[in-house]
Coordinates of C-alpha atoms in Angstrom, one line a residue:
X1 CA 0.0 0.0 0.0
X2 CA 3.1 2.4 1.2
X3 CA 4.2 1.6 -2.7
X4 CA 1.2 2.6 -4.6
X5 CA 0.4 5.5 -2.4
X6 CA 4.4 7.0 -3.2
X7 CA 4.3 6.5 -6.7
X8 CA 0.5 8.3 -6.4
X9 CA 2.4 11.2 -5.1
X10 CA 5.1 10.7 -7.2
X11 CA 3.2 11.4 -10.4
X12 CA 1.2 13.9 -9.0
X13 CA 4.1 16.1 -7.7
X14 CA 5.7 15.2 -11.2
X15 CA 2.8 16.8 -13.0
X16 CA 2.8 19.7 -10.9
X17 CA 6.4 20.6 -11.2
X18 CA 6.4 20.3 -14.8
X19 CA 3.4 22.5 -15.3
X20 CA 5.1 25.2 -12.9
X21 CA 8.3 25.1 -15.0
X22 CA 6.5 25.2 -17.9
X23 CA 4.8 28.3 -17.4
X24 CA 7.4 30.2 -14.9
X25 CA 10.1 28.9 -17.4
X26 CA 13.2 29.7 -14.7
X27 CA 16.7 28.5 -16.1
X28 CA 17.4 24.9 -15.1
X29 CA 20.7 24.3 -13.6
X30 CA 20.8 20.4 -13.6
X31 CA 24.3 19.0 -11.1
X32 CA 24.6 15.3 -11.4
X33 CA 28.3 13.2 -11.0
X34 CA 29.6 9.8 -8.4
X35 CA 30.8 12.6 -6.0
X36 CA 30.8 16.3 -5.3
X37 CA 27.2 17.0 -6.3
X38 CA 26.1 19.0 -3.3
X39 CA 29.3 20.9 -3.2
X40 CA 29.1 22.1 -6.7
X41 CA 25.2 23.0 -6.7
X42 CA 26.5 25.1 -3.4
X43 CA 29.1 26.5 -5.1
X44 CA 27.1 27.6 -7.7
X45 CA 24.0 28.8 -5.7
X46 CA 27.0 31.3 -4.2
X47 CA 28.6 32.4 -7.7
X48 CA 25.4 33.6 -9.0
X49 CA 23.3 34.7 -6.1
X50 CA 24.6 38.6 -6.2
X51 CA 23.8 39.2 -9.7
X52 CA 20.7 36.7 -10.1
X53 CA 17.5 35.4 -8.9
X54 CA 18.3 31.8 -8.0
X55 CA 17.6 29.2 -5.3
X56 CA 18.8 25.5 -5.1
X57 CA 17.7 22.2 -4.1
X58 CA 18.5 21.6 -0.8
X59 CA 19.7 18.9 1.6
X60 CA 19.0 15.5 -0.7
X61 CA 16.4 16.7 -2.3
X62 CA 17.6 15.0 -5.7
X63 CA 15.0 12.4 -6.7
X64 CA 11.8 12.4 -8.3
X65 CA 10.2 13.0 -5.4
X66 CA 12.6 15.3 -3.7
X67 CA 13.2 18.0 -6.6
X68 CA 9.3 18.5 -7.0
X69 CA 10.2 19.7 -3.1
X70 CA 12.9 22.2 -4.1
X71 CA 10.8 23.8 -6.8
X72 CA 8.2 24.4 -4.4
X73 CA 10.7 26.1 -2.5
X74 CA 11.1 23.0 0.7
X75 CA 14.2 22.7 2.4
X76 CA 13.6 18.9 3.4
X77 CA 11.5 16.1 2.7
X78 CA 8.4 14.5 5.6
X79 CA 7.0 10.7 4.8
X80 CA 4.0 11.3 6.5
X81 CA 0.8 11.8 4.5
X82 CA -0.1 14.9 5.6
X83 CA 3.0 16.9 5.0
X84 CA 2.5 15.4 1.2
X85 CA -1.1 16.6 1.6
X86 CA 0.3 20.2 2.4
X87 CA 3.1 19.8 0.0
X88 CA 0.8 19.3 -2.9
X89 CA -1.5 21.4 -1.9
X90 CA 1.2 24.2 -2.0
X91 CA 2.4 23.1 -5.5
X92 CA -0.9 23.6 -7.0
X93 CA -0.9 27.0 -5.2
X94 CA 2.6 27.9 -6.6
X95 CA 1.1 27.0 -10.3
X96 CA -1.5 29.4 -10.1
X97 CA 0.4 32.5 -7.9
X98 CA 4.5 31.6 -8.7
X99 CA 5.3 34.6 -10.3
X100 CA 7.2 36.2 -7.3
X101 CA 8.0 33.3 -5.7
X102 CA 10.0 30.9 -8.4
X103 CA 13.3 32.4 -9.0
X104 CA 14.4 33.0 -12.3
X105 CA 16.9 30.4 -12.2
X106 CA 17.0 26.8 -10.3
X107 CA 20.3 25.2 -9.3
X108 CA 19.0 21.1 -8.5
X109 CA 21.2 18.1 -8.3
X110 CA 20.0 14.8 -9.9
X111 CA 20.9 11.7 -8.2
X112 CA 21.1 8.6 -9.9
X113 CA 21.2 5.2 -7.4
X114 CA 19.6 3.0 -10.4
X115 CA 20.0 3.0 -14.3
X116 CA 16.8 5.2 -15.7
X117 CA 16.9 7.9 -12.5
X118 CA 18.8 10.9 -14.5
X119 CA 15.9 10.0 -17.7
X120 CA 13.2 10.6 -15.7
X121 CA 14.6 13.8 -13.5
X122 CA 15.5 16.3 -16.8
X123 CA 12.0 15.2 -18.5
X124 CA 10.6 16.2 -14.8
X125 CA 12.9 19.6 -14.7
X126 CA 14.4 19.9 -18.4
X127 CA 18.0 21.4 -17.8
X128 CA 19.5 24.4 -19.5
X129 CA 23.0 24.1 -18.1
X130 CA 23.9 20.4 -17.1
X131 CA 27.2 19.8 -14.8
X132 CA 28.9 16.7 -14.4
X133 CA 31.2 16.4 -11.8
X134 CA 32.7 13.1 -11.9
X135 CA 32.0 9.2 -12.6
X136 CA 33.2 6.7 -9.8
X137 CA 32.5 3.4 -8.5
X138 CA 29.5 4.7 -6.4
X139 CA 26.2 2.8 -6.6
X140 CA 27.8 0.1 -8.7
X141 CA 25.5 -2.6 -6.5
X142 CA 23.0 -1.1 -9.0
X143 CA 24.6 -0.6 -12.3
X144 CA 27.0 -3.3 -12.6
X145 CA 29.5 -1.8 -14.6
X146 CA 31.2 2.0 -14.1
X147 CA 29.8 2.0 -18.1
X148 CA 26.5 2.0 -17.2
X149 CA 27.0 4.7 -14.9
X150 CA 28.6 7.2 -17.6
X151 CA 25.6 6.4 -19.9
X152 CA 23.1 7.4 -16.7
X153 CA 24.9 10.6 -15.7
X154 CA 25.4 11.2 -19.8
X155 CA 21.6 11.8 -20.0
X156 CA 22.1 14.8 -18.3
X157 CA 24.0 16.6 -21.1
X158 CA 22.1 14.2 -23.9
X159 CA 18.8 16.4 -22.8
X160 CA 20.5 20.1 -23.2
X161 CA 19.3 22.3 -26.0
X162 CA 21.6 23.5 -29.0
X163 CA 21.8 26.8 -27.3
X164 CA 22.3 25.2 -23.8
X165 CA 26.1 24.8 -21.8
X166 CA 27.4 21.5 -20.8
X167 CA 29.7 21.9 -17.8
X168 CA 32.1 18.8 -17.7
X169 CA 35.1 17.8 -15.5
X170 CA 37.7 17.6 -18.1
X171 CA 40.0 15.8 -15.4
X172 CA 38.0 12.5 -15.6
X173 CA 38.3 11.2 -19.5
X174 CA 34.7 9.4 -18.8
X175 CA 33.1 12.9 -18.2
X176 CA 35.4 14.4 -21.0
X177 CA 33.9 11.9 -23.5
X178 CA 30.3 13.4 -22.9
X179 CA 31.4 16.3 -24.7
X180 CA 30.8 14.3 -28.1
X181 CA 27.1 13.5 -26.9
X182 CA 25.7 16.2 -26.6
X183 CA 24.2 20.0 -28.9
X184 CA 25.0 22.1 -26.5
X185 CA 28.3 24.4 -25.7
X186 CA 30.9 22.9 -24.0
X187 CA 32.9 24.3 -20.9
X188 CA 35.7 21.6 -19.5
X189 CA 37.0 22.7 -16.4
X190 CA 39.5 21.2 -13.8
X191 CA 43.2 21.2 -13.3
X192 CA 44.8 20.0 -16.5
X193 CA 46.3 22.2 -18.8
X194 CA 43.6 21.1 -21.5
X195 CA 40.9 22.4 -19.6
X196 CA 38.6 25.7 -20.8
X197 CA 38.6 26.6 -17.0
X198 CA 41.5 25.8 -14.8
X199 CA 43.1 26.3 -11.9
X200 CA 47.3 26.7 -12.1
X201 CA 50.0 27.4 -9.5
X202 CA 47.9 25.5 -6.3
X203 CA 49.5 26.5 -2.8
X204 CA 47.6 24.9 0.4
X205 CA 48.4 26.8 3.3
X206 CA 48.5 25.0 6.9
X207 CA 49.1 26.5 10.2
X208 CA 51.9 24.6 11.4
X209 CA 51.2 25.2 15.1
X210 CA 47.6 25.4 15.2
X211 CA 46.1 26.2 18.6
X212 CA 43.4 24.9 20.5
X213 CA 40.0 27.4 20.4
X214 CA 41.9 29.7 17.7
X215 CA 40.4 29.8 14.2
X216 CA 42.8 27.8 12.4
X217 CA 43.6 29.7 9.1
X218 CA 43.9 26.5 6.3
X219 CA 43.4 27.7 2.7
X220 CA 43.8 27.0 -0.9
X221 CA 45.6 29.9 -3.1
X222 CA 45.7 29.6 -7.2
X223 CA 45.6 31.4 -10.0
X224 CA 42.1 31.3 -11.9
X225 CA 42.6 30.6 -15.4
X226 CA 40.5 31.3 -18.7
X227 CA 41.2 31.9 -21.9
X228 CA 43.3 34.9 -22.2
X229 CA 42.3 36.0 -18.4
X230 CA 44.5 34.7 -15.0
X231 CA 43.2 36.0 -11.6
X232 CA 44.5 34.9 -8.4
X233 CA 42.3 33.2 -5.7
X234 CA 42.6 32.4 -2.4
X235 CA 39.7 30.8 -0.4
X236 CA 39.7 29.9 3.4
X237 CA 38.7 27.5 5.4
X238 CA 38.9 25.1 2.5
X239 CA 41.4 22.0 2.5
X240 CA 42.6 20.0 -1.0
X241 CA 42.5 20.1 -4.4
X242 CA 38.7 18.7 -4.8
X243 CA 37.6 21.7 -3.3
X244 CA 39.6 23.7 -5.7
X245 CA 37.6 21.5 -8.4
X246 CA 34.3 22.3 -6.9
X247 CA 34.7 26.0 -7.3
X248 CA 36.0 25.7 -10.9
X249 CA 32.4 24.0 -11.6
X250 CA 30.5 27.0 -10.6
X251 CA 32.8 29.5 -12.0
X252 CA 32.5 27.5 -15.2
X253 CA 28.7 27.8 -14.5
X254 CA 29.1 31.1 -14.4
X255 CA 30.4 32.0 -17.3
X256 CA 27.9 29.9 -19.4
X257 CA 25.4 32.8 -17.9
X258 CA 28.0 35.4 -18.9
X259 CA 29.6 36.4 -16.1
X260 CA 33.2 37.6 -16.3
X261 CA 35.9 36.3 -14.2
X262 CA 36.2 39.0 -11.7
X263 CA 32.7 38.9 -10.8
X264 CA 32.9 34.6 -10.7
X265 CA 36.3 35.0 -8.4
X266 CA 35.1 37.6 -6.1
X267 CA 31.5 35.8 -5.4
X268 CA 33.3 32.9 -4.5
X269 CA 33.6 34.3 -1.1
X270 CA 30.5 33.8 -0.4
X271 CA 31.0 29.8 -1.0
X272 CA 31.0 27.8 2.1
X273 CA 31.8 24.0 2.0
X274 CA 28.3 21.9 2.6
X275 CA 29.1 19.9 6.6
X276 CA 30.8 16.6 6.8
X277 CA 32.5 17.5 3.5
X278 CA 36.5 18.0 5.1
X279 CA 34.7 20.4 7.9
X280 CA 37.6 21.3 9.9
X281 CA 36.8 21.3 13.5
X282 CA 38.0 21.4 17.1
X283 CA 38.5 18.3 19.1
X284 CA 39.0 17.6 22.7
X285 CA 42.2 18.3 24.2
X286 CA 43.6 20.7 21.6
X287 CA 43.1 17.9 18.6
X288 CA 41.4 19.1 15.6
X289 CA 39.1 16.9 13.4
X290 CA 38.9 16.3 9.8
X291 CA 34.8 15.7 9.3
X292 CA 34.5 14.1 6.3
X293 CA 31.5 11.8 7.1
X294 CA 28.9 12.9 4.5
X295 CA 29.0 10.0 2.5
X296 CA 32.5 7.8 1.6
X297 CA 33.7 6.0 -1.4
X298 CA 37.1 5.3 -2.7
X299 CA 37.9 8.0 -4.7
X300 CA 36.6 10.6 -1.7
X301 CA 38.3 9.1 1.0
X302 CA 41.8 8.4 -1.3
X303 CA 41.5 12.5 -2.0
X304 CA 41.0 13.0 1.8
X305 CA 43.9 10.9 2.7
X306 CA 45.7 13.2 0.2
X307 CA 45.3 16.5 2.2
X308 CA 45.6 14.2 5.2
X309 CA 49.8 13.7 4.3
X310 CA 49.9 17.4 4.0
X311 CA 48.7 18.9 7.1
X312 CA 51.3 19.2 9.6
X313 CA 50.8 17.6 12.8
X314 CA 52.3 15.9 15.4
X315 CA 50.4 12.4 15.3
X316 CA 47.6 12.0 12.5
X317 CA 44.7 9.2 12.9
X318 CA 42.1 7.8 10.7
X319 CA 38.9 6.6 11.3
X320 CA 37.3 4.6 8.5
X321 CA 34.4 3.0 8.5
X322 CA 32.6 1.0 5.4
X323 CA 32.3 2.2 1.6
X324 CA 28.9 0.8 0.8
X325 CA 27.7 0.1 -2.6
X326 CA 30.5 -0.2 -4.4
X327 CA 29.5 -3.6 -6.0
X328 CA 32.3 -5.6 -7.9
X329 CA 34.7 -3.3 -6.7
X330 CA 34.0 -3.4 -3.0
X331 CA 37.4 -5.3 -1.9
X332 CA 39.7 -3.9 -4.6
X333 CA 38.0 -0.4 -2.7
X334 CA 38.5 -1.2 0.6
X335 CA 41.9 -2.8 -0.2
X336 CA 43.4 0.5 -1.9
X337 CA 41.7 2.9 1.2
X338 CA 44.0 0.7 3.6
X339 CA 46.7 0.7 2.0
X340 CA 46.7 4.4 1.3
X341 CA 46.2 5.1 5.0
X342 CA 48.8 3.0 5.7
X343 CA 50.9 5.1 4.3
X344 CA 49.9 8.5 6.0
X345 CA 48.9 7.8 9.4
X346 CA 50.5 7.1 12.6
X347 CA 47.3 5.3 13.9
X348 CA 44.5 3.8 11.9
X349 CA 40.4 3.0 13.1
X350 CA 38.1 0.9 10.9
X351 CA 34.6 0.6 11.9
X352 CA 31.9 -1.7 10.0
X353 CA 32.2 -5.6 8.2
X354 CA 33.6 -4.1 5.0
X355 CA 36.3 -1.6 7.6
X356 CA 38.0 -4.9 8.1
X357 CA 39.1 -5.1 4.7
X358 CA 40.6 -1.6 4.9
X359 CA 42.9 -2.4 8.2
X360 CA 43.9 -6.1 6.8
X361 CA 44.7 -4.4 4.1
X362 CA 46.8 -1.4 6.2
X363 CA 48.9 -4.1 8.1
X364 CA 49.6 -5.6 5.1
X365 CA 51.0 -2.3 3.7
X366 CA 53.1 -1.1 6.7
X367 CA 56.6 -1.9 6.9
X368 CA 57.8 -3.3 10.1
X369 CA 60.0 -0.7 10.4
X370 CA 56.5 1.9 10.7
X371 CA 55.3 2.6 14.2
X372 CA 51.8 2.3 12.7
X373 CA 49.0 1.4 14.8
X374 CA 45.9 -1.1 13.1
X375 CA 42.7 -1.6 15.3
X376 CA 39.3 -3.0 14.0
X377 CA 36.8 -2.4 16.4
X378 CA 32.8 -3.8 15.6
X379 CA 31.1 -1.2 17.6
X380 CA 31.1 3.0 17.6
X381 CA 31.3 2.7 21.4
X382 CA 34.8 1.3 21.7
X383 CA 36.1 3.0 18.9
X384 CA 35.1 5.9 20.1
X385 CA 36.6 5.0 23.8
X386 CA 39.9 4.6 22.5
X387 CA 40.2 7.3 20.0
X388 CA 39.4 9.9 23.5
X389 CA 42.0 8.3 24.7
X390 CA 44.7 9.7 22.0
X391 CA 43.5 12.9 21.3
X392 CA 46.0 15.8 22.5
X393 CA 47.3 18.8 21.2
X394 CA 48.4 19.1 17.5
X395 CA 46.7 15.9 16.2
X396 CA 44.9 15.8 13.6
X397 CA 42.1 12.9 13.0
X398 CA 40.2 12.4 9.7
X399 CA 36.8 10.9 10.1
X400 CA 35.1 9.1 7.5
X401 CA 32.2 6.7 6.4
X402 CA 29.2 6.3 4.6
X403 CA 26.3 7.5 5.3
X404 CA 24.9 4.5 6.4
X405 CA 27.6 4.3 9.2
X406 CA 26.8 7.3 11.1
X407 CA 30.3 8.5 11.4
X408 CA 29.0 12.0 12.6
X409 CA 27.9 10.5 15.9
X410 CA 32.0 9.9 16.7
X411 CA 32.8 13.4 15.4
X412 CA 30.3 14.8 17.9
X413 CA 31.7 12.4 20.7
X414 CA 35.5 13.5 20.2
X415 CA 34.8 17.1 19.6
X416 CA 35.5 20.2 22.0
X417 CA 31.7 21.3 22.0
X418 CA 29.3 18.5 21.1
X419 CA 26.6 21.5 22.4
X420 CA 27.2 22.5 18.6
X421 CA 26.7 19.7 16.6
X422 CA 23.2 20.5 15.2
X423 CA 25.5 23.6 13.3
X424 CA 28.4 21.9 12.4
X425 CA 27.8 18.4 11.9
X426 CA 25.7 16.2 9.5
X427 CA 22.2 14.4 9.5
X428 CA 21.5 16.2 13.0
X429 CA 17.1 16.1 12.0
X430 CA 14.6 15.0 13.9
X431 CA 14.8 12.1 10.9
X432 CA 18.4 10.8 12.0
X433 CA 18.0 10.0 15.7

C-alpha cells in the first residue's frame, strides 16, 4: 500500500512541477556526477546569487520526489501523509500565484542510485546548463559496470538544447567523453592544462602550530585561469584540491550565464563547503578533526587521505568506517583505502564488516620498520573510547564513512563542544535520531 500510495504522489508532484516550469520557465541548472554534487550545486548557488534570482535544491532533495520539493521552495523532505497533503496542496498553489515566488533560475542536483533515475529527473525539470562532476565506483551494486553509470549521468548533457552549456570535468576522461554527446556548448573545467577553465600554480596553506580554540587559518591559493584572463584566488577554510575542483564547476557555471571572471572569483567568497564534507573542527584536548562523514567512497576518501599527508601535525589518525555500494569493486576499494592510509597515518580506526578489509589491508602495507598502529573495532562505542583516549594537542584525526555508518555520531563524541553539533555536523534532524 506504502508503494502505490508513493508513486500516487510521485506522479502527482511530477505533473505539478512540470506544469510550474512550464509556465514560470526559470533556467534549469541540472548538477549530477559519483561525487561532489552538493558541493558544486553550493558553489554555484553562491557564484550567481549577487547578480541573479536563484535558489537551489536543498539537503538531498535529488530524486523524483525530492526535486518536485525544491521547486516548491522545501528545504527537506516528511514521509507522513499529511506533510505530502500540504506539499501538494502548495504546489498547485505555486502553479497558479508563482510569479514572485519561483526564482528566475534553479540550481537542482539529480541523483542517480539505479539505471533510468537521471531520464526521468531532466523530462521532470528539463536542464538548460547540465554539470557533471565526476563518474566513480558509487552505486555500482545497481549498475554493474562504471559503463553504465557514464551512460546514466550522460543523460544529463544528452537532454541540453543547441543553445544550452554543458559543464564537464575535463579531469576524468569518462566525463570528458560526454562532450561528443551532446548539442550544446561545451565548458571543460579542472586542473589539467587542456581544460577551458583551470586552476594553475595550487598553494595549500597550513598553520603549522595550530592552537586549541583559535580559528585555524587552512586555505587554498591559485591562480584562476580562462582563456586569455588569469586572476589569483585564495579561499579559506577550504582544505585540498577537490575543493579547488568544486569552485572551478561553478565558476564555469558562471560563465555559461556570462559572467566575467572578476565577478565569478570575487562571489566565490561567499561559498562555504556543505558539513561533513573536510569540515575542519575542534576536538578535545587541543586535537582538531577532519569531518568528512557525508557520505564515503574510494575516490573521496583516497583525495581526503591526500590533504591528510599534507597537514602538519604531530600524530595523525584515521577513522574509516565501510564504503557501501560499491559492487564488484568493494574489496579492490577497501583494499586501496587501507593501503593508502597506511601510508599517512600514525594510527588507523576501521569501523563496519567491509572496515576490516581496509585495516587487513593497512597491516599488510606497513613496513615493520613503521610505528603504525591497526585496530578493527565492531562497535562506535569502543572506537570511540579509545580514539578519546589519544586525542591531545596538534593531532589531527580524519573521520570518515558512509552514510549509512553514522560516522557524525563519533565526530560529535570526540569534539571540544558537542553543544554544537546540530550547526556543524551532519544528519542532525529529527529524521536521524
Amino acid at each position: 500500500m506504502k508503494k502505490i500510495l508513493k508513486k500516487i504522489i510521485e506522479i502527482v508532484a511530477g505533473f505539478i512541477t512540470r506544469r510550474i516550469i512550464s509556465k514560470y520557465k526559470p533556467l534549469i541548472i541540472g548538477v549530477t556526477g559519483s561525487v561532489g554534487k552538493t558541493s558544486v550545486k553550493d558553489a554555484i548557488y553562491a557564484v550567481l546569487k549577487n547578480k541573479y534570482q536563484v535558489n537551489k535544491s536543498w539537503g538531498n532533495l535529488n530524486t523524483e520526489l525530492g526535486i518536485p520539493l525544491a521547486v516548491a521552495g522545501y528545504k527537506n523532505a516528511g514521509t507522513s501523509l499529511t506533510f505530502w497533503i500540504k506539499a501538494l496542496w502548495k504546489m498547485v498553489c505555486l502553479y497558479w500565484d508563482g510569479e514572485k515566488k519561483i526564482k528566475s533560475i534553479l540550481v537542482l542536483e539529480m541523483g542517480a542510485d539505479k539505471p533510468g533515475d537521471i531520464k526521468k529527473l531532466v523530462k521532470l525539470a528539463p536542464p538548460d546548463i547540465g554539470v557533471v562532476t565526476n563518474v566513480g565506483i558509487s552505486h555500482l551494486e545497481y549498475f554493474k559496470k562504471v559503463s553504465n553509470i557514464v551512460a546514466e549521468k550522460r543523460k544529463l548533457v544528452e537532454a541540453l538544447e543547441p543553445a544550452g552549456c554543458a559543464v564537464l570535468c575535463g579531469d576524468n576522461q569518462k566525463v570528458l567523453s560526454m562532450d561528443k554527446k551532446t548539442k550544446a556548448r561545451v565548458i571543460t573545467y579542472g586542473l589539467e592544462r587542456h581544460n577551458l577553465v583551470k586552476a594553475t600554480n595550487l598553494v595549500f596553506h597550513y598553520e603549522e602550530k595550530p592552537m586549541a580554540g583559535k580559528e585555524l587559518d587552512w586555505s587554498i591559493s591559485f591562480k584562476l585561469n580562462y582563456q586569455d584572463t588569469i586572476i589569483p584566488v585564495r579561499l579559506k577554510n577550504m582544505l585540498g584540491a577537490q575543493q579547488v575542483q568544486v569552485v572551478l564547476a561553478a565558476v564555469s557555471c558562471s560563465i555559461c550565464m556570462g559572467m566575467n571572471l572578476l565577478e565569478a572569483s570575487e562571489a566565490l567568497v561567499n561559498y562555504v563547503p556543505p558539513l561533513g564534507r573536510m569540515k575542519i573542527i575542534h576536538g578535545l584536548n587541543g586535537s582538531f578533526i577532519l569531518d568528512d562523514t557525508y557520505n564515503s567512497a574510494p575516490a573521496s576518501t583516497l583525495a581526503a587521505l591526500e590533504i591528510l599527508a599534507e597537514v602538519y601535525a604531530n600524530k595523525k589518525i584515521v577513522v574509516l568506517a565501510d564504503m557501501l555500494e560499491l559492487g564488484s569493486q568493494e574489496k579492490k576499494g577497501h583494499q586501496e583505502v587501507g593501503e593508502k592510509a597506511g601510508m599517512v597515518a600514525d594510527f588507523i580506526f576501521t569501523y563496519g564488516e567491509k572496515g576490516a578489509l581496509i585495516a587487513k589491508s593497512a597491516k599488510a602495507t606497513i613496513k615493520k620498520s613503521q610505528a603504525v598502529n591497526v585496530r578493527h573495532f565492531e562497535n562506535q562505542e569502543d572506537l570511540i573510547g579509545e580514539l578519546k583516549n589519544l586525542l591531545d594537542q596538534n593531532l589531527v584525526v580524519l573521520i570518515k564513512g558512509s552514510q549509512k555508518m553514522r560516522m557524525e555520531k563519533v565526530v560529535k563524541a570526540v569534539m571540544a563542544e558537542p553543544n554544537q553539533a546540530k550547526k556543524l555536523l551532519v544528519r542532525q534532524g529529527k529524521g536521524w535520531g
